[in-house]
mmCIF file of C-alpha atoms in Angstrom:
data_model
loop_
_atom_site.group_PDB
_atom_site.id
_atom_site.type_symbol
_atom_site.label_atom_id
_atom_site.label_comp_id
_atom_site.label_asym_id
_atom_site.label_seq_id
_atom_site.Cartn_x
_atom_site.Cartn_y
_atom_site.Cartn_z
ATOM 1 C CA MET T 1 0.000 0.000 0.000
ATOM 2 C CA LYS T 2 1.073 3.527 -0.588
ATOM 3 C CA ILE T 3 2.029 5.678 2.366
ATOM 4 C CA SER T 4 -0.691 8.238 1.530
ATOM 5 C CA THR T 5 -3.346 5.510 1.664
ATOM 6 C CA LEU T 6 -2.055 4.388 5.034
ATOM 7 C CA CYS T 7 -2.057 7.969 6.352
ATOM 8 C CA ALA T 8 -5.590 8.617 5.099
ATOM 9 C CA THR T 9 -6.875 5.358 6.567
ATOM 10 C CA GLY T 10 -5.125 6.029 9.883
ATOM 11 C CA SER T 11 -6.480 9.553 10.192
ATOM 12 C CA LEU T 12 -9.985 8.331 9.338
ATOM 13 C CA LEU T 13 -9.713 5.603 11.962
ATOM 14 C CA VAL T 14 -8.422 7.999 14.634
ATOM 15 C CA SER T 15 -11.151 10.565 13.936
ATOM 16 C CA THR T 16 -13.841 7.871 13.997
ATOM 17 C CA VAL T 17 -12.618 6.488 17.307
ATOM 18 C CA ALA T 18 -12.297 9.967 18.784
ATOM 19 C CA SER T 19 -15.828 10.933 17.784
ATOM 20 C CA ALA T 20 -17.269 7.574 18.904
ATOM 21 C CA THR T 21 -15.742 7.875 22.364
ATOM 22 C CA GLY T 22 -16.798 11.484 22.768
ATOM 23 C CA ILE T 23 -13.288 12.888 22.917
ATOM 24 C CA VAL T 24 -13.888 15.215 19.990
ATOM 25 C CA PRO T 25 -17.502 16.270 19.428
ATOM 26 C CA VAL T 26 -18.449 16.138 15.768
ATOM 27 C CA LEU T 27 -20.631 18.990 14.494
ATOM 28 C CA ASP T 28 -21.554 19.915 18.038
ATOM 29 C CA LEU T 29 -21.111 23.659 17.990
ATOM 30 C CA ASP T 30 -21.648 25.176 21.387
ATOM 31 C CA PHE T 31 -21.412 28.909 21.811
ATOM 32 C CA THR T 32 -21.958 29.112 25.564
ATOM 33 C CA ARG T 33 -18.575 30.717 26.229
ATOM 34 C CA PRO T 34 -19.068 33.639 23.787
ATOM 35 C CA ALA T 35 -22.638 34.023 25.058
ATOM 36 C CA THR T 36 -21.431 34.199 28.660
ATOM 37 C CA GLU T 37 -18.794 36.759 27.706
ATOM 38 C CA THR T 38 -21.419 38.858 25.902
ATOM 39 C CA LEU T 39 -23.635 38.872 28.985
ATOM 40 C CA LYS T 40 -20.713 39.745 31.244
ATOM 41 C CA LYS T 41 -19.974 42.754 29.009
ATOM 42 C CA LEU T 42 -23.572 43.834 29.559
ATOM 43 C CA GLY T 43 -23.169 43.464 33.335
ATOM 44 C CA ILE T 44 -25.156 40.250 33.706
ATOM 45 C CA ASN T 45 -22.973 37.936 35.781
ATOM 46 C CA ASP T 46 -25.582 35.544 37.211
ATOM 47 C CA ALA T 47 -26.817 34.006 33.951
ATOM 48 C CA CYS T 48 -27.068 30.359 32.977
ATOM 49 C CA ILE T 49 -27.036 29.787 29.219
ATOM 50 C CA ILE T 50 -29.862 27.474 28.103
ATOM 51 C CA THR T 51 -29.314 27.337 24.334
ATOM 52 C CA ALA T 52 -26.652 28.982 22.216
ATOM 53 C CA PRO T 53 -27.017 27.861 18.586
ATOM 54 C CA ASN T 54 -24.899 30.797 17.422
ATOM 55 C CA PRO T 55 -22.896 33.530 19.143
ATOM 56 C CA ILE T 56 -25.345 36.349 18.405
ATOM 57 C CA THR T 57 -28.627 34.691 19.426
ATOM 58 C CA PHE T 58 -29.037 32.702 22.624
ATOM 59 C CA THR T 59 -31.398 32.132 25.535
ATOM 60 C CA TYR T 60 -30.515 32.293 29.192
ATOM 61 C CA CYS T 61 -31.934 32.324 32.706
ATOM 62 C CA ARG T 62 -30.882 34.510 35.578
ATOM 63 C CA GLU T 63 -30.166 33.028 38.974
ATOM 64 C CA GLY T 64 -33.241 32.870 41.184
ATOM 65 C CA LEU T 65 -35.669 34.021 38.459
ATOM 66 C CA PRO T 66 -38.068 31.759 36.518
ATOM 67 C CA THR T 67 -37.952 33.991 33.420
ATOM 68 C CA LEU T 68 -36.378 32.768 30.191
ATOM 69 C CA TRP T 69 -34.582 35.598 28.390
ATOM 70 C CA LYS T 70 -33.383 35.830 24.801
ATOM 71 C CA TYR T 71 -30.463 37.869 23.594
ATOM 72 C CA GLN T 72 -30.453 38.658 19.894
ATOM 73 C CA ALA T 73 -27.771 40.936 18.555
ATOM 74 C CA LEU T 74 -29.843 42.103 15.594
ATOM 75 C CA ASP T 75 -33.535 41.955 14.880
ATOM 76 C CA LEU T 76 -35.085 42.105 11.398
ATOM 77 C CA GLU T 77 -35.589 45.882 11.444
ATOM 78 C CA GLN T 78 -31.958 46.479 12.382
ATOM 79 C CA GLU T 79 -30.696 44.060 9.727
ATOM 80 C CA ALA T 80 -32.830 45.797 7.086
ATOM 81 C CA ALA T 81 -31.519 49.201 8.195
ATOM 82 C CA ILE T 82 -27.930 47.972 7.991
ATOM 83 C CA LEU T 83 -28.526 46.506 4.526
ATOM 84 C CA LYS T 84 -29.973 49.842 3.364
ATOM 85 C CA GLY T 85 -26.861 51.554 4.663
ATOM 86 C CA GLU T 86 -28.562 53.559 7.395
ATOM 87 C CA LYS T 87 -26.484 54.399 10.451
ATOM 88 C CA MET T 88 -27.841 53.187 13.757
ATOM 89 C CA PRO T 89 -26.523 53.971 17.210
ATOM 90 C CA SER T 90 -24.435 51.171 18.726
ATOM 91 C CA THR T 91 -26.793 50.841 21.718
ATOM 92 C CA ASP T 92 -29.583 49.625 19.436
ATOM 93 C CA TYR T 93 -27.631 46.543 18.383
ATOM 94 C CA GLY T 94 -28.106 44.583 21.608
ATOM 95 C CA ARG T 95 -31.606 43.351 22.347
ATOM 96 C CA ILE T 96 -32.779 41.338 25.333
ATOM 97 C CA THR T 97 -36.364 40.126 25.297
ATOM 98 C CA VAL T 98 -38.488 37.881 27.498
ATOM 99 C CA VAL T 99 -39.271 34.552 25.865
ATOM 100 C CA GLU T 100 -41.300 32.959 28.657
ATOM 101 C CA ALA T 101 -42.224 34.447 32.016
ATOM 102 C CA ASP T 102 -42.515 31.213 33.985
ATOM 103 C CA SER T 103 -40.229 28.846 32.117
ATOM 104 C CA VAL T 104 -39.677 25.207 32.990
ATOM 105 C CA ALA T 105 -36.068 25.528 31.804
ATOM 106 C CA CYS T 106 -35.371 28.076 34.539
ATOM 107 C CA GLN T 107 -37.039 26.214 37.391
ATOM 108 C CA ILE T 108 -34.624 25.408 40.165
ATOM 109 C CA ASP T 109 -34.679 21.823 41.337
ATOM 110 C CA LYS T 110 -35.038 22.172 45.094
ATOM 111 C CA THR T 111 -35.083 18.487 45.937
ATOM 112 C CA PRO T 112 -31.848 17.545 47.682
ATOM 113 C CA PRO T 113 -30.064 14.493 46.328
ATOM 114 C CA SER T 114 -30.654 11.325 48.318
ATOM 115 C CA ALA T 115 -26.930 10.762 48.821
ATOM 116 C CA LYS T 116 -23.888 12.754 47.955
ATOM 117 C CA PRO T 117 -22.426 11.486 44.657
ATOM 118 C CA ALA T 118 -18.892 11.466 46.046
ATOM 119 C CA THR T 119 -19.965 9.341 49.018
ATOM 120 C CA THR T 120 -21.834 6.866 46.822
ATOM 121 C CA ARG T 121 -18.917 6.676 44.415
ATOM 122 C CA GLY T 122 -16.457 6.115 47.249
ATOM 123 C CA VAL T 123 -18.528 3.347 48.819
ATOM 124 C CA ALA T 124 -19.032 1.586 45.480
ATOM 125 C CA LEU T 125 -15.363 1.769 44.555
ATOM 126 C CA GLY T 126 -14.378 0.638 48.051
ATOM 127 C CA VAL T 127 -16.630 -2.425 47.829
ATOM 128 C CA ILE T 128 -15.271 -3.246 44.369
ATOM 129 C CA MET T 129 -11.673 -2.973 45.567
ATOM 130 C CA LEU T 130 -12.408 -5.036 48.700
ATOM 131 C CA PHE T 131 -13.902 -7.931 46.744
ATOM 132 C CA LEU T 132 -11.139 -7.748 44.137
ATOM 133 C CA LEU T 133 -8.527 -8.047 46.865
ATOM 134 C CA ILE T 134 -10.386 -10.920 48.522
ATOM 135 C CA GLY T 135 -10.665 -12.721 45.185
ATOM 136 C CA LEU T 136 -6.996 -12.198 44.430
ATOM 137 C CA ARG T 137 -6.045 -13.426 47.901
ATOM 138 C CA PHE T 138 -8.014 -16.656 47.486
ATOM 139 C CA THR T 139 -6.574 -17.143 43.999
ATOM 140 C CA PHE T 140 -3.044 -16.663 45.295
ATOM 141 C CA ARG T 141 -3.620 -19.116 48.158
ATOM 142 C CA ALA T 142 -5.024 -21.743 45.780
ATOM 143 C CA ILE T 143 -2.089 -21.360 43.386
ATOM 144 C CA LYS T 144 0.441 -21.614 46.209
ATOM 145 C CA ARG T 145 -1.299 -24.702 47.621
ATOM 146 C CA GLU T 146 -1.186 -26.375 44.175
ATOM 147 C CA GLN T 147 2.466 -25.479 43.746
ATOM 148 C CA TYR T 148 3.606 -27.034 46.987
ATOM 149 C CA ALA T 149 1.187 -29.999 47.104
ATOM 150 C CA PRO T 150 2.779 -33.392 46.591
ATOM 151 C CA ALA T 151 2.016 -34.933 43.198
ATOM 152 C CA ASP T 152 1.244 -38.423 44.510
ATOM 153 C CA ASN T 153 -1.751 -37.328 46.624
ATOM 154 C CA ALA T 154 -3.972 -36.155 43.754
ATOM 155 C CA GLY T 155 -7.326 -36.998 45.401
ATOM 156 C CA SER T 156 -6.483 -36.023 48.952
ATOM 157 C CA PRO T 157 -8.184 -33.260 51.022
ATOM 158 C CA PRO T 158 -5.583 -30.578 50.076
ATOM 159 C CA GLN T 159 -6.829 -30.882 46.472
ATOM 160 C CA ARG T 160 -10.401 -30.247 47.637
ATOM 161 C CA LEU T 161 -9.186 -27.320 49.715
ATOM 162 C CA SER T 162 -7.615 -25.637 46.682
ATOM 163 C CA GLU T 163 -10.875 -26.181 44.750
ATOM 164 C CA THR T 164 -12.772 -24.527 47.605
ATOM 165 C CA LEU T 165 -10.348 -21.604 47.533
ATOM 166 C CA LEU T 166 -10.870 -21.214 43.777
ATOM 167 C CA ILE T 167 -14.656 -21.240 44.233
ATOM 168 C CA LYS T 168 -14.346 -18.538 46.910
ATOM 169 C CA ALA T 169 -12.070 -16.532 44.609
ATOM 170 C CA LEU T 170 -14.545 -16.767 41.720
ATOM 171 C CA ALA T 171 -17.407 -15.769 44.030
ATOM 172 C CA ALA T 172 -15.519 -12.700 45.302
ATOM 173 C CA LEU T 173 -14.521 -11.662 41.797
ATOM 174 C CA GLY T 174 -18.118 -12.185 40.646
ATOM 175 C CA VAL T 175 -19.421 -9.922 43.415
ATOM 176 C CA ALA T 176 -16.841 -7.268 42.436
ATOM 177 C CA ALA T 177 -17.928 -7.509 38.788
ATOM 178 C CA ALA T 178 -21.617 -7.289 39.725
ATOM 179 C CA VAL T 179 -21.051 -4.194 41.880
ATOM 180 C CA ALA T 180 -19.005 -2.635 39.074
ATOM 181 C CA LEU T 181 -21.789 -3.280 36.546
ATOM 182 C CA ILE T 182 -24.431 -1.868 38.860
ATOM 183 C CA TYR T 183 -22.219 1.161 39.559
ATOM 184 C CA CYS T 184 -21.574 1.814 35.862
ATOM 185 C CA PHE T 185 -25.111 1.385 34.568
ATOM 186 C CA TRP T 186 -27.126 2.859 37.403
#
């Protein structure tokens, strides 16, 4: 294969993997940062941007208020005046209007979480690590017992003991895997 074909295939593969894993958003243009900067220039520091499809038109909520506001840099009259070549004062270019007085998007969720996420995460990871260590300990003990067991006593009780240790190890590792699955998908 030619080197250019390899480079093109490699770059396509890397971009596909990056977009599939969410590392690089594809066609996900978010203008919240320019919108926030625009509002800060206007003296509005307590705003939460709701939608920002482009940097000159966006909606936002102010902290503690249920009103949904819309900032639009130019309205149709202003655009028509600019196209005609008429001069307009610079203060007329910024427009803030009310979109909805009692908006659901601006409602503050006042229900406290049932448990702190950091506490839940810590407990789940602690349980996972505990059962992993227990499973590894039983596995290690079973391997060591097999290593040092005499070869002539194949059906003796030490053989059954190592099987019991392996069953305990599999059970502990299974519990760790189950907790990890519940933690990841819940």
